[in-house]
PDB file of C-alpha atoms in Angstrom:
ATOM      1  CA  MET A   9     108.181 117.713  83.387  1.00  0.00           C
ATOM      2  CA  SER A  10     110.895 116.801  85.522  1.00  0.00           C
ATOM      3  CA  VAL A  11     111.789 116.538  88.802  1.00  0.00           C
ATOM      4  CA  LYS A  12     113.417 119.993  89.159  1.00  0.00           C
ATOM      5  CA  GLU A  13     110.155 121.666  86.982  1.00  0.00           C
ATOM      6  CA  ALA A  14     107.958 119.870  89.459  1.00  0.00           C
ATOM      7  CA  ARG A  15     110.383 120.958  92.711  1.00  0.00           C
ATOM      8  CA  ASP A  16     110.210 124.373  91.561  1.00  0.00           C
ATOM      9  CA  ALA A  17     106.800 125.174  90.877  1.00  0.00           C
ATOM     10  CA  ALA A  18     106.048 123.322  94.711  1.00  0.00           C
ATOM     11  CA  VAL A  19     108.548 125.563  96.173  1.00  0.00           C
ATOM     12  CA  VAL A  20     107.034 128.870  94.239  1.00  0.00           C
ATOM     13  CA  GLU A  21     104.024 127.778  95.777  1.00  0.00           C
ATOM     14  CA  ALA A  22     104.900 126.980  99.557  1.00  0.00           C
ATOM     15  CA  VAL A  23     106.453 130.310  99.652  1.00  0.00           C
ATOM     16  CA  SER A  24     103.673 131.887  98.080  1.00  0.00           C
ATOM     17  CA  GLN A  25     101.915 130.661 100.817  1.00  0.00           C
ATOM     18  CA  ILE A  26     104.308 131.150 103.513  1.00  0.00           C
ATOM     19  CA  ARG A  27     104.246 134.910 102.630  1.00  0.00           C
ATOM     20  CA  GLU A  28     100.757 135.350 102.284  1.00  0.00           C
ATOM     21  CA  ILE A  29     101.152 133.830 105.823  1.00  0.00           C
ATOM     22  CA  GLU A  30     103.170 136.335 107.566  1.00  0.00           C
ATOM     23  CA  ALA A  31     101.726 139.427 105.048  1.00  0.00           C
ATOM     24  CA  VAL A  32      98.125 138.866 107.145  1.00  0.00           C
ATOM     25  CA  GLN A  33      99.170 137.062 110.077  1.00  0.00           C
ATOM     26  CA  GLY A  34     102.915 138.977 111.008  1.00  0.00           C
ATOM     27  CA  VAL A  35     105.445 137.125 112.612  1.00  0.00           C
ATOM     28  CA  SER A  36     104.230 135.543 116.171  1.00  0.00           C
ATOM     29  CA  ARG A  37     104.179 131.609 117.406  1.00  0.00           C
ATOM     30  CA  GLU A  38     101.302 131.154 115.652  1.00  0.00           C
ATOM     31  CA  SER A  39     102.194 132.454 112.644  1.00  0.00           C
ATOM     32  CA  LEU A  40     105.396 130.611 112.560  1.00  0.00           C
ATOM     33  CA  SER A  41     103.946 127.362 113.515  1.00  0.00           C
ATOM     34  CA  ALA A  42     101.206 127.923 110.500  1.00  0.00           C
ATOM     35  CA  MET A  43     104.589 129.021 107.958  1.00  0.00           C
ATOM     36  CA  ARG A  44     105.903 125.129 109.818  1.00  0.00           C
ATOM     37  CA  ASP A  45     103.142 123.217 108.288  1.00  0.00           C
ATOM     38  CA  VAL A  46     103.334 124.363 105.119  1.00  0.00           C
ATOM     39  CA  LEU A  47     106.872 123.354 104.696  1.00  0.00           C
ATOM     40  CA  TYR A  48     105.743 120.375 106.416  1.00  0.00           C
ATOM     41  CA  ARG A  49     104.027 119.390 102.880  1.00  0.00           C
ATOM     42  CA  LEU A  50     106.808 120.724 101.118  1.00  0.00           C
ATOM     43  CA  ALA A  51     109.075 118.547 102.912  1.00  0.00           C
ATOM     44  CA  GLU A  52     106.666 115.366 102.209  1.00  0.00           C
ATOM     45  CA  ARG A  53     107.180 114.849  98.374  1.00  0.00           C
ATOM     46  CA  ARG A  54     110.395 113.212  99.091  1.00  0.00           C
ATOM     47  CA  GLU A  55     110.559 112.714  95.636  1.00  0.00           C
ATOM     48  CA  LEU A  56     111.248 116.445  94.848  1.00  0.00           C
ATOM     49  CA  PHE A  57     114.276 115.755  97.151  1.00  0.00           C
ATOM     50  CA  PRO A  58     116.911 113.491  95.958  1.00  0.00           C
ATOM     51  CA  ARG A  59     120.190 113.391  97.352  1.00  0.00           C
ATOM     52  CA  LYS A  60     121.364 113.300  93.942  1.00  0.00           C
ATOM     53  CA  ASP A  61     120.001 117.068  93.578  1.00  0.00           C
ATOM     54  CA  PHE A  62     121.923 118.010  96.641  1.00  0.00           C
ATOM     55  CA  PRO A  63     124.370 116.489  97.669  1.00  0.00           C
ATOM     56  CA  PRO A  64     126.380 116.664 101.216  1.00  0.00           C
ATOM     57  CA  PRO A  65     129.825 118.755 101.455  1.00  0.00           C
ATOM     58  CA  THR A  66     133.069 116.054 100.027  1.00  0.00           C
ATOM     59  CA  ASP A  67     135.455 119.363 100.248  1.00  0.00           C
ATOM     60  CA  GLY A  68     136.214 119.330 104.115  1.00  0.00           C
ATOM     61  CA  VAL A  69     133.357 121.932 104.663  1.00  0.00           C
ATOM     62  CA  MET A  70     131.114 120.847 107.346  1.00  0.00           C
ATOM     63  CA  ASN A  71     127.620 122.288 105.448  1.00  0.00           C
ATOM     64  CA  ILE A  72     126.010 123.301 101.837  1.00  0.00           C
ATOM     65  CA  ARG A  73     123.412 125.309 101.413  1.00  0.00           C
ATOM     66  CA  TYR A  74     121.118 125.185  98.269  1.00  0.00           C
ATOM     67  CA  LEU A  75     119.282 128.532  97.508  1.00  0.00           C
ATOM     68  CA  LEU A  76     115.239 127.452  96.687  1.00  0.00           C
ATOM     69  CA  SER A  77     113.308 130.501  96.844  1.00  0.00           C
ATOM     70  CA  ARG A  78     114.942 134.210  97.608  1.00  0.00           C
ATOM     71  CA  GLY A  79     113.127 137.594  97.454  1.00  0.00           C
ATOM     72  CA  ASP A  80     114.559 140.663  97.796  1.00  0.00           C
ATOM     73  CA  ALA A  81     117.057 141.135 101.368  1.00  0.00           C
ATOM     74  CA  HIS A  82     113.694 141.435 103.090  1.00  0.00           C
ATOM     75  CA  GLN A  83     112.004 138.425 102.000  1.00  0.00           C
ATOM     76  CA  SER A  84     111.681 135.016 103.014  1.00  0.00           C
ATOM     77  CA  THR A  85     114.349 133.021 101.396  1.00  0.00           C
ATOM     78  CA  LEU A  86     114.064 128.739 101.681  1.00  0.00           C
ATOM     79  CA  TYR A  87     117.201 126.561 101.028  1.00  0.00           C
ATOM     80  CA  MET A  88     118.000 122.885 101.617  1.00  0.00           C
ATOM     81  CA  ASN A  89     120.777 122.599 103.659  1.00  0.00           C
ATOM     82  CA  SER A  90     123.110 119.815 103.989  1.00  0.00           C
ATOM     83  CA  ILE A  91     124.880 119.119 107.402  1.00  0.00           C
ATOM     84  CA  VAL A  92     127.693 115.799 107.396  1.00  0.00           C
ATOM     85  CA  PRO A  93     127.673 114.412 110.882  1.00  0.00           C
ATOM     86  CA  GLY A  94     129.721 115.859 112.942  1.00  0.00           C
ATOM     87  CA  LYS A  95     129.565 119.331 112.643  1.00  0.00           C
ATOM     88  CA  ARG A  96     128.467 121.507 115.883  1.00  0.00           C
ATOM     89  CA  THR A  97     127.681 125.098 116.405  1.00  0.00           C
ATOM     90  CA  SER A  98     127.652 127.219 119.196  1.00  0.00           C
ATOM     91  CA  PRO A  99     125.127 128.662 120.474  1.00  0.00           C
ATOM     92  CA  HIS A 100     123.513 131.475 118.182  1.00  0.00           C
ATOM     93  CA  ASN A 101     120.814 133.983 116.603  1.00  0.00           C
ATOM     94  CA  HIS A 102     119.277 134.581 113.905  1.00  0.00           C
ATOM     95  CA  THR A 103     118.030 138.119 114.133  1.00  0.00           C
ATOM     96  CA  THR A 104     115.104 137.152 111.989  1.00  0.00           C
ATOM     97  CA  TRP A 105     112.406 134.353 112.176  1.00  0.00           C
ATOM     98  CA  ALA A 106     113.652 130.638 110.960  1.00  0.00           C
ATOM     99  CA  ILE A 107     112.227 127.832 110.816  1.00  0.00           C
ATOM    100  CA  VAL A 108     112.692 124.310 110.036  1.00  0.00           C
ATOM    101  CA  VAL A 109     112.225 120.847 108.526  1.00  0.00           C
ATOM    102  CA  ALA A 110     113.787 117.392 107.621  1.00  0.00           C
ATOM    103  CA  VAL A 111     113.403 115.701 104.512  1.00  0.00           C
ATOM    104  CA  ASP A 112     115.811 113.087 105.905  1.00  0.00           C
ATOM    105  CA  GLY A 113     118.235 112.822 108.578  1.00  0.00           C
ATOM    106  CA  ALA A 114     118.253 114.229 112.176  1.00  0.00           C
ATOM    107  CA  GLU A 115     119.700 117.557 114.109  1.00  0.00           C
ATOM    108  CA  SER A 116     119.192 118.530 117.240  1.00  0.00           C
ATOM    109  CA  ASN A 117     118.449 121.435 118.564  1.00  0.00           C
ATOM    110  CA  ARG A 118     119.554 122.790 121.873  1.00  0.00           C
ATOM    111  CA  PHE A 119     117.940 126.132 122.581  1.00  0.00           C
ATOM    112  CA  TYR A 120     118.316 128.276 125.551  1.00  0.00           C
ATOM    113  CA  ARG A 121     117.429 130.969 127.672  1.00  0.00           C
ATOM    114  CA  ARG A 122     119.711 134.126 128.721  1.00  0.00           C
ATOM    115  CA  LEU A 123     119.850 134.913 132.135  1.00  0.00           C
ATOM    116  CA  ASP A 124     121.289 138.183 132.380  1.00  0.00           C
ATOM    117  CA  ASP A 125     119.764 141.261 130.984  1.00  0.00           C
ATOM    118  CA  GLY A 126     122.277 141.955 128.134  1.00  0.00           C
ATOM    119  CA  SER A 127     123.200 145.579 129.671  1.00  0.00           C
ATOM    120  CA  GLY A 128     126.960 144.319 129.354  1.00  0.00           C
ATOM    121  CA  PRO A 129     128.865 144.185 126.147  1.00  0.00           C
ATOM    122  CA  GLY A 130     130.208 140.802 125.400  1.00  0.00           C
ATOM    123  CA  ARG A 131     128.987 139.253 128.147  1.00  0.00           C
ATOM    124  CA  ALA A 132     126.179 136.374 128.362  1.00  0.00           C
ATOM    125  CA  ARG A 133     124.695 134.165 130.013  1.00  0.00           C
ATOM    126  CA  LEU A 134     122.483 131.226 128.813  1.00  0.00           C
ATOM    127  CA  GLU A 135     120.902 127.871 130.502  1.00  0.00           C
ATOM    128  CA  LEU A 136     119.829 125.194 128.450  1.00  0.00           C
ATOM    129  CA  SER A 137     115.572 125.184 128.207  1.00  0.00           C
ATOM    130  CA  HIS A 138     114.862 122.156 125.767  1.00  0.00           C
ATOM    131  CA  GLU A 139     115.757 120.176 122.866  1.00  0.00           C
ATOM    132  CA  VAL A 140     114.712 119.019 119.704  1.00  0.00           C
ATOM    133  CA  VAL A 141     115.957 115.830 117.502  1.00  0.00           C
ATOM    134  CA  VAL A 142     114.893 117.876 114.000  1.00  0.00           C
ATOM    135  CA  ALA A 143     113.866 114.612 111.562  1.00  0.00           C
ATOM    136  CA  PRO A 144     111.126 114.051 109.281  1.00  0.00           C
ATOM    137  CA  GLY A 145     107.520 114.809 110.583  1.00  0.00           C
ATOM    138  CA  VAL A 146     109.078 117.492 113.801  1.00  0.00           C
ATOM    139  CA  GLY A 147     110.241 120.502 113.183  1.00  0.00           C
ATOM    140  CA  VAL A 148     111.168 123.718 115.004  1.00  0.00           C
ATOM    141  CA  THR A 149     110.507 127.555 114.713  1.00  0.00           C
ATOM    142  CA  MET A 150     112.319 130.592 115.819  1.00  0.00           C
ATOM    143  CA  MET A 151     111.868 133.646 116.904  1.00  0.00           C
ATOM    144  CA  PRO A 152     114.291 136.909 115.953  1.00  0.00           C
ATOM    145  CA  ASP A 153     115.903 136.600 119.176  1.00  0.00           C
ATOM    146  CA  ASP A 154     115.751 132.813 119.853  1.00  0.00           C
ATOM    147  CA  ILE A 155     118.898 130.997 120.446  1.00  0.00           C
ATOM    148  CA  HIS A 156     119.501 127.705 119.730  1.00  0.00           C
ATOM    149  CA  SER A 157     122.880 125.302 119.257  1.00  0.00           C
ATOM    150  CA  ILE A 158     122.734 122.222 116.424  1.00  0.00           C
ATOM    151  CA  ALA A 159     124.880 118.608 116.677  1.00  0.00           C
ATOM    152  CA  VAL A 160     124.954 116.802 113.711  1.00  0.00           C
ATOM    153  CA  GLU A 161     125.407 113.069 114.747  1.00  0.00           C
ATOM    154  CA  GLY A 162     124.846 109.440 113.615  1.00  0.00           C
ATOM    155  CA  ASN A 163     126.273 108.379 109.884  1.00  0.00           C
ATOM    156  CA  GLU A 164     124.413 110.032 107.306  1.00  0.00           C
ATOM    157  CA  PRO A 165     123.814 113.652 106.397  1.00  0.00           C
ATOM    158  CA  THR A 166     121.341 116.220 106.426  1.00  0.00           C
ATOM    159  CA  LEU A 167     118.594 116.977 104.218  1.00  0.00           C
ATOM    160  CA  HIS A 168     116.442 119.813 105.341  1.00  0.00           C
ATOM    161  CA  LEU A 169     114.727 123.271 104.666  1.00  0.00           C
ATOM    162  CA  HIS A 170     115.829 125.861 105.888  1.00  0.00           C
ATOM    163  CA  MET A 171     113.619 129.416 105.730  1.00  0.00           C
ATOM    164  CA  TYR A 172     114.461 132.537 107.210  1.00  0.00           C
ATOM    165  CA  GLY A 173     112.380 135.695 107.243  1.00  0.00           C
ATOM    166  CA  CYS A 174     115.742 137.706 105.302  1.00  0.00           C
ATOM    167  CA  ALA A 175     118.937 135.989 103.141  1.00  0.00           C
ATOM    168  CA  ILE A 176     120.888 134.431 105.776  1.00  0.00           C
ATOM    169  CA  GLU A 177     124.272 136.144 103.729  1.00  0.00           C
ATOM    170  CA  THR A 178     122.623 139.011 104.367  1.00  0.00           C
ATOM    171  CA  LEU A 179     122.496 139.183 108.313  1.00  0.00           C
ATOM    172  CA  THR A 180     124.925 140.733 110.014  1.00  0.00           C
ATOM    173  CA  ALA A 181     124.586 141.521 113.404  1.00  0.00           C
ATOM    174  CA  ARG A 182     123.510 138.041 114.567  1.00  0.00           C
ATOM    175  CA  LEU A 183     125.319 136.936 118.027  1.00  0.00           C
ATOM    176  CA  GLY A 184     127.592 134.040 118.487  1.00  0.00           C
ATOM    177  CA  TYR A 185     127.458 132.441 122.057  1.00  0.00           C
ATOM    178  CA  ASP A 186     130.113 130.918 124.225  1.00  0.00           C
ATOM    179  CA  LEU A 187     128.383 129.051 127.367  1.00  0.00           C
ATOM    180  CA  GLU A 188     131.945 128.221 129.418  1.00  0.00           C
ATOM    181  CA  ALA A 189     133.069 132.080 129.406  1.00  0.00           C
ATOM    182  CA  GLY A 190     129.834 133.715 129.380  1.00  0.00           C
ATOM    183  CA  THR A 191     130.533 135.986 126.834  1.00  0.00           C
ATOM    184  CA  CYS A 192     128.908 136.641 122.853  1.00  0.00           C
ATOM    185  CA  ASP A 193     130.448 138.286 119.615  1.00  0.00           C
ATOM    186  CA  TYR A 194     129.082 137.882 116.545  1.00  0.00           C
ATOM    187  CA  TYR A 195     128.927 135.113 114.723  1.00  0.00           C
ATOM    188  CA  ARG A 196     130.027 133.786 111.489  1.00  0.00           C
ATOM    189  CA  VAL A 197     127.839 132.359 108.755  1.00  0.00           C
ATOM    190  CA  GLN A 198     129.479 128.936 108.397  1.00  0.00           C
ATOM    191  CA  GLY A 199     129.595 126.601 105.939  1.00  0.00           C
ATOM    192  CA  ARG A 200     129.072 127.225 101.986  1.00  0.00           C
ATOM    193  CA  SER A 201     126.272 128.256  99.604  1.00  0.00           C
ATOM    194  CA  ALA A 202     125.755 126.582  96.302  1.00  0.00           C
TER     195      ALA A 202
END
């Protein structure tokens, strides 16, 4: 069996387990933790994810998403994301649940809480809640309205599994936040897909 065949089989099994957890338990912090455990086990199989199969972008783009598994428009989707050092995002939400675990490399995730009630169109006040560095063995889970930003530092690009409740390309109502201006607006997905 080739590496790709073994990877494809492992991905199918992991995605099936995650979808089963979602079907039985719904989406909650507890069920997302159980789903993250499935992705931890997949990420530990580093031999299935050689860098040569998921090279970082070299065309000036800061990240590239490789599709590993996608159901219909309303089903969870799994990507391998390679981000080069220097990539930073503004705070944003996903409007669907999300899980990020590392095969290789580190990514700082800052999480924010919203201080206003959201009633002022285009206005938002956030404060930093906590920070988690996603690295092998340490991942994050996010509910649809959770707000985070990322930063990749150091010298090595990341190889991180990103799983979303819906394909990221279909999410059109995401919000991005400007901390200094105290504003929010629709967030555009950055990077490219392969």
